[in-house]
XYZ file of C-alpha atoms in Angstrom:
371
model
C -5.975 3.746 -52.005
C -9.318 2.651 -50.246
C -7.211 0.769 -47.178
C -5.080 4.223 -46.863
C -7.992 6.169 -46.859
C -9.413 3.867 -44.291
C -6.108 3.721 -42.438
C -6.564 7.437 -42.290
C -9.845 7.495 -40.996
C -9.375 5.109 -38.461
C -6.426 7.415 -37.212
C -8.232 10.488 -37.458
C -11.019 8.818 -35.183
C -8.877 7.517 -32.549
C -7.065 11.075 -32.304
C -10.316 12.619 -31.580
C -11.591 9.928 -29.155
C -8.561 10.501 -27.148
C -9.838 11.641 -23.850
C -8.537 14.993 -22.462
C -6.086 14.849 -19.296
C -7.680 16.370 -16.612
C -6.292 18.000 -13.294
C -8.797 18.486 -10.319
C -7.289 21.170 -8.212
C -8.780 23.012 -5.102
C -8.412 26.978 -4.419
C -8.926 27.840 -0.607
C -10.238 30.917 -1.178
C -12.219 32.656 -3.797
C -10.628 34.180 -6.828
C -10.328 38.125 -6.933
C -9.519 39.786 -10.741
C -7.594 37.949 -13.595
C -6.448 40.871 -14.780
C -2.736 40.680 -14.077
C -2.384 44.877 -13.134
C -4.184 44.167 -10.334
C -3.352 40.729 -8.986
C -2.519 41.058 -5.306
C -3.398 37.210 -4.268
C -1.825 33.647 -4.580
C -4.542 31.696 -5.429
C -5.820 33.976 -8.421
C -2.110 34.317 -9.113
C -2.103 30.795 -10.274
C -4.943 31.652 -12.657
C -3.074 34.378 -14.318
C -0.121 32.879 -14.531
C -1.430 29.964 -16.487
C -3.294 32.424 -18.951
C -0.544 35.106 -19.295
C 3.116 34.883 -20.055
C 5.980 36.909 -18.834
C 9.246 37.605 -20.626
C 10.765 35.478 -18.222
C 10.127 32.541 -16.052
C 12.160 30.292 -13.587
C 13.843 27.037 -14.148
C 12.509 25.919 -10.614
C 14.355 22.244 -10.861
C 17.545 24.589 -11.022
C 19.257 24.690 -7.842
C 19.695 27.761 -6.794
C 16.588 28.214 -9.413
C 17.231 30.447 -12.778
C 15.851 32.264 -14.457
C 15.123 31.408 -17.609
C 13.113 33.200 -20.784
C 9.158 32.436 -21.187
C 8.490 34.657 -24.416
C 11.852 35.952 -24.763
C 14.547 34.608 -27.324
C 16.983 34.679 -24.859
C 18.063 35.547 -21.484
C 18.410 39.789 -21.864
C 21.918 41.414 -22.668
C 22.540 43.531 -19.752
C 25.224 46.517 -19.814
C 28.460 46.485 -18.375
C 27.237 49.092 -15.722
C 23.403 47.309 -15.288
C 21.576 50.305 -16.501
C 20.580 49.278 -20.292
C 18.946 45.816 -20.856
C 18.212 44.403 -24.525
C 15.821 42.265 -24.469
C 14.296 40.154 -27.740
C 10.897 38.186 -28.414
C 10.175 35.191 -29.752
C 8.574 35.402 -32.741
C 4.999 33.853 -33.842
C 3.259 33.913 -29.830
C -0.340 34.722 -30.728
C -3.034 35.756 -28.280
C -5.866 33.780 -27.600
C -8.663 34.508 -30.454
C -10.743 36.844 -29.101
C -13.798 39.251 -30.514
C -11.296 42.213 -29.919
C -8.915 40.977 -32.426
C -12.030 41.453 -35.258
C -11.080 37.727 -36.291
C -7.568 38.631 -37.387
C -4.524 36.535 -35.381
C -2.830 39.131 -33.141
C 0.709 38.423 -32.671
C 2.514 39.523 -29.340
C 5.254 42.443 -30.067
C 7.413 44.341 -27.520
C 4.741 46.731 -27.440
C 2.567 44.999 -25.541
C 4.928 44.678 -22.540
C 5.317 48.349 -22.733
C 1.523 48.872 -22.641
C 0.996 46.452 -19.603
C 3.633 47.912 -17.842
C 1.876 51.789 -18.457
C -0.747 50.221 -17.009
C 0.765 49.406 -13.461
C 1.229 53.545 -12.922
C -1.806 54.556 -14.295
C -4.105 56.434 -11.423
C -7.309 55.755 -12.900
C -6.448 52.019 -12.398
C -4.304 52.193 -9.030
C -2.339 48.808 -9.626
C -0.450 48.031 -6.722
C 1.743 46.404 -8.526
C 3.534 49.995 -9.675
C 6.495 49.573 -7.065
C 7.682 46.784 -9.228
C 8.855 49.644 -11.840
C 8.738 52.393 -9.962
C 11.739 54.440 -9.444
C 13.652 52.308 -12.283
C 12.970 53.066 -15.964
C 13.764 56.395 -17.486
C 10.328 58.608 -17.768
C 8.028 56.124 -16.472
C 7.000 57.864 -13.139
C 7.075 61.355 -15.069
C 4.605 59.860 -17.218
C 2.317 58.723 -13.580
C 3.136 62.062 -12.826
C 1.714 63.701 -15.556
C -1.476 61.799 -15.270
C -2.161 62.632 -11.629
C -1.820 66.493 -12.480
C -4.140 65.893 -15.580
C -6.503 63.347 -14.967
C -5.705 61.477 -18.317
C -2.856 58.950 -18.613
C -1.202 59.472 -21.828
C -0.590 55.533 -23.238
C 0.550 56.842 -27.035
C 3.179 59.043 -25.122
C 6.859 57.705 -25.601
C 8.579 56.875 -22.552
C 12.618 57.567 -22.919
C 13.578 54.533 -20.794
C 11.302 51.545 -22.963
C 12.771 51.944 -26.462
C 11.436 50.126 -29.251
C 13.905 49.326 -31.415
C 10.968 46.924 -33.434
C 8.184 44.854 -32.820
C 9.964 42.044 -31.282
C 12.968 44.012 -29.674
C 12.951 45.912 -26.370
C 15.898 48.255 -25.068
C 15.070 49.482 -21.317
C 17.288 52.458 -19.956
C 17.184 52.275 -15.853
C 17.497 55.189 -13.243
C 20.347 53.180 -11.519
C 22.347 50.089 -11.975
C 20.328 46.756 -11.331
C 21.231 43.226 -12.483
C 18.072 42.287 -11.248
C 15.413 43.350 -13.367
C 15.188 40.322 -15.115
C 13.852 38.532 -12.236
C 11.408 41.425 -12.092
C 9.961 41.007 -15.189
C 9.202 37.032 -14.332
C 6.901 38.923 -11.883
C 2.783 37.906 -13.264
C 1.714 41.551 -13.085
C 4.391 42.534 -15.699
C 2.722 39.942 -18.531
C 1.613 41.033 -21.630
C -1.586 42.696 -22.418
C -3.055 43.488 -25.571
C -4.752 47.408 -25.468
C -7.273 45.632 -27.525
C -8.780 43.897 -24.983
C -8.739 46.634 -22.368
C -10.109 49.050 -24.924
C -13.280 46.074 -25.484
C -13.819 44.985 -21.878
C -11.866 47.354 -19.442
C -14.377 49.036 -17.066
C -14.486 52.717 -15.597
C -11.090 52.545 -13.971
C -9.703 50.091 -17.168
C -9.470 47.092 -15.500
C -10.669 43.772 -17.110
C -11.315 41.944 -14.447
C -13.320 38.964 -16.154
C -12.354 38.432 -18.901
C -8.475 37.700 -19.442
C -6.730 37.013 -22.668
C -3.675 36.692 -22.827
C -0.713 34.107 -24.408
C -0.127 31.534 -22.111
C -1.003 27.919 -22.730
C -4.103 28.076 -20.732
C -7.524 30.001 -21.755
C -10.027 30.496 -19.591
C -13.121 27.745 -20.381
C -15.797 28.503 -17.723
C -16.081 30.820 -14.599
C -18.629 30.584 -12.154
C -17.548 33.518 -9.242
C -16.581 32.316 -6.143
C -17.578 28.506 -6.756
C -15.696 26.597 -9.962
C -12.876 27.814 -12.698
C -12.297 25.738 -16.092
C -8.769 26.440 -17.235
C -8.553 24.690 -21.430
C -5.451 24.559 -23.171
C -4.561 27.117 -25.205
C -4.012 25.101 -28.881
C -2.676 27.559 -30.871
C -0.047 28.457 -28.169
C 3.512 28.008 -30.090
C 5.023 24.892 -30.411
C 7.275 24.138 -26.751
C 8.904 20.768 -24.992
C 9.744 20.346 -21.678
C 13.656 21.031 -20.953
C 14.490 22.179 -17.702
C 16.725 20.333 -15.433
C 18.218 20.063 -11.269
C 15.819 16.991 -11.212
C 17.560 13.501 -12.623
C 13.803 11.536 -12.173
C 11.737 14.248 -13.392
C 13.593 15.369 -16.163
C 13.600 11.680 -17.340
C 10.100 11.446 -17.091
C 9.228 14.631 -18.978
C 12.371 15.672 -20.728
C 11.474 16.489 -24.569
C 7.334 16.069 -24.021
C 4.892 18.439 -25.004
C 3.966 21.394 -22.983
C 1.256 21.572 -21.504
C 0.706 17.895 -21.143
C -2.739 19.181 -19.275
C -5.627 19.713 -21.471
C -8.365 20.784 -19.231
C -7.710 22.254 -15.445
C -10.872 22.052 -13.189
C -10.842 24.301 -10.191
C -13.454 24.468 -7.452
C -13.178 26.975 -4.757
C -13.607 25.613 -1.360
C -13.307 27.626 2.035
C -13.305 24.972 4.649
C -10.619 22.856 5.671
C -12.470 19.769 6.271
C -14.224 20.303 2.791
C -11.240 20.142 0.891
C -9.480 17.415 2.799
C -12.472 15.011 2.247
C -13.010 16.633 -1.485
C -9.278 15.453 -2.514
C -9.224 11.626 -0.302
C -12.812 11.055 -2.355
C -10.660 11.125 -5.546
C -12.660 14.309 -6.514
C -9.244 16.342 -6.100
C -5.886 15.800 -7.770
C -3.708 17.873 -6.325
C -4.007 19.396 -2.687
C -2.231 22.363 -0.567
C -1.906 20.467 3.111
C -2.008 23.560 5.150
C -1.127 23.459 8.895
C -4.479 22.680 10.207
C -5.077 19.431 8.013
C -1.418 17.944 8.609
C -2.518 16.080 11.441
C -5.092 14.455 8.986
C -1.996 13.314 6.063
C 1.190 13.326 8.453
C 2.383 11.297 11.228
C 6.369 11.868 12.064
C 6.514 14.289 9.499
C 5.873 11.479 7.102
C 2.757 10.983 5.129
C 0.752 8.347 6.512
C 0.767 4.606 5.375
C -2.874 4.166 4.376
C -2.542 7.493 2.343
C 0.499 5.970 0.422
C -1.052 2.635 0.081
C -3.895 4.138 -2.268
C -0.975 6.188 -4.383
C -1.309 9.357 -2.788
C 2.429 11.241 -2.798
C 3.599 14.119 -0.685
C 6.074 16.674 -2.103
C 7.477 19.529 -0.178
C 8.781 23.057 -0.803
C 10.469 25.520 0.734
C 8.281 28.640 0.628
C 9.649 32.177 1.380
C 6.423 34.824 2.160
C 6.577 37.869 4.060
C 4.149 38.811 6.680
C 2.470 41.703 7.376
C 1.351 43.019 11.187
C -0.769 46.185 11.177
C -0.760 48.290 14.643
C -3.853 50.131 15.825
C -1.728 53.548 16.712
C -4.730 54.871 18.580
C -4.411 51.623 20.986
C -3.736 52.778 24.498
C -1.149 49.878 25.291
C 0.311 49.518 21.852
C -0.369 52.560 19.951
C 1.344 56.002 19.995
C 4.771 57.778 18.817
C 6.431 57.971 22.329
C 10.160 56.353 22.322
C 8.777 54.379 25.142
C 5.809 53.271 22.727
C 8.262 52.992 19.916
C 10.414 50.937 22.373
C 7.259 48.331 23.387
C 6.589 47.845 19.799
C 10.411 46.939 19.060
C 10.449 44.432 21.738
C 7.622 42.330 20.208
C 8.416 38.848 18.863
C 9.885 38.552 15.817
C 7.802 36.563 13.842
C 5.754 39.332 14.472
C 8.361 41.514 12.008
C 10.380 39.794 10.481
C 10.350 37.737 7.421
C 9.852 34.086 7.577
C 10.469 30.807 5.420
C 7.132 28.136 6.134
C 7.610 24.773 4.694
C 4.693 24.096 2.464
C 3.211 20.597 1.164
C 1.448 19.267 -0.971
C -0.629 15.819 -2.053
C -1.157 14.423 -4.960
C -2.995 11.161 -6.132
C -0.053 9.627 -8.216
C -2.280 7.584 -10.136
C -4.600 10.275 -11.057
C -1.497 13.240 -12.011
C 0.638 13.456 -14.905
């Protein structure tokens, strides 16, 4: 009995002295709210989206990529004619613990989605994140109506098109046929929000712009505005492996493990370009964005250069679709103005200047360092 107890002990220790995996990672520019109504930015996007979780997420292995569910039980069960969607939870997803919770564990529900996405067409909070929704579900922009000729949005007031049919299944009744409104709902402002938390921290307008809690495996540890972000893993996040596939080496190397295999995320914020380029080949940096004016620095043929790989430094590469936007001063004498010939001048401008375009983005990481 004494050498199992021991045995024990000396188990118990080691699993405690284990250290924490840690990922260094760089944001070029400073953080804006982590509440997910209002997110508007990339680089806080990947904040939120590591704290809250969607119904749905991407297989991004997958080519082309899937979707595939995050909280939800299943992919949802769309009618024939794309106008009714049933969608169903998973149950036993708990938020973070958090004072608003009075030191009870709150489970996610259906609700909670519902509440979020009230939140994206309330006035008082001007998300503009609405047009996600808008136009779509069945009493949703009555109820934004409603509000504007009021003052007050109504959140206990039942919206025809977002049934509840119970606390972990959703039935959503649309304007119009779509088939794509599960890819909408993979969208980070649509995540789940718990009206306890807003109620707690939520400011004049409702927005809770420092303090997120939400589902995901990632809490937030430390924030220092503008300067350094501590992401921790979320421990009492349910139970999930890694199983997504389109990769033949990655899903080898990862197929079945734990997710997240991350404990601790350090982020610093760093404007300059030369700051972040020497930050990440100093080994303070694990994982690096090599925008334009640095790949001179990392690439030479469009291949990353030899000394870079001799230390273990890797460079992956994605195809990126954005959208740009070009704003016209109308009062501009050679520009401006609502004359066909004006009209005409503006046409005739290049098109990357209106048009959408695809960049190829990369990225470096330090192999040796990244799991």
């Amino acid at each position: 009995m004494a050498a199992a107890a021991s045995m024990m002990m000396a188990a118990a220790w080691a699993w405690a002295a284990a250290p924490v995996k840690t990922l260094h990672y760089i944001l070029p520019a400073a953080e804006a709210s982590f509440d997910p109504a209002l997110g508007r930015d990339l680089y806080t996007g990947h904040i939120t989206e590591a704290i809250f979780e969607t119904l749905y997420t991407y297989d991004y292995l997958a080519r082309p990529v899937q979707l595939a569910p995050e909280t939800a039980a299943a992919l949802p069960e769309v009618a024939a004619d794309g106008k009714t969607y049933l969608i169903r939870l998973k149950p036993g997803t708990y938020f973070t613990p958090d004072p608003a919770f009075h030191g009870q564990p709150r489970e996610l529900t259906v609700a909670d989605y519902v509440y979020a996405w009230k939140r994206l067409f309330d006035p008082r909070l001007a998300s503009p994140n609405a047009w996600l929704l808008e136009g779509k579900v069945l009493g949703l922009d009555a109820l934004a109506e409603q509000a504007r000729q009021t003052g007050r949005f109504n959140y206990d007031a039942p919206v025809a098109g977002l049934e509840i049919i119970d606390p972990y299944t959703l039935r959503i009744h649309l304007t119009r046929t779509d088939f794509n409104l599960g890819m909408i709902l993979a969208y980070a402002p649509l995540a789940a929000v718990a009206r306890e938390v807003v109620d707690l921290y939520g400011d004049s307008k409702g927005e809770v712009a420092g303090h997120p809690v939400g589902t995901g495996v990632y809490k937030l540890g430390q924030w220092i505005r503008g300067s350094r972000i501590v992401l921790e893993e979320n421990t009492g996040h349910r139970a999930e492996v890694w199983d997504f596939h389109g990769d033949a080496v990655i899903e080898r190397q990862m197929k079945g493990k734990k997710i997240p295999q991350i404990g601790r995320i350090e982020i610093s914020v760093q404007l300059e370009d030369q700051s972040r380029w020497l930050s990440f080949t100093s080994g303070e940096a694990d994982l690096f964005w090599l925008d334009g004016p640095l790949a001179p620095k990392a690439l030479v043929d469009g291949k990353l250069r030899p000394e870079l790989a001799e230390r273990g430094i890797q460079l992956s590469r994605i195809v990126d679709p954005g959208l740009s936007y070009y704003y016209w001063n109308m009062r501009d004498p050679v520009v401006g103005g609502f004359s066909k010939e004006k009209i005409a001048l503006r046409c005739a401008a290049p098109s990357p200047w209106r048009t959408m375009w695809t960049r190829k983005s990369a990225w470096c990481t330090t192999a040796k360092r990244s799991v």
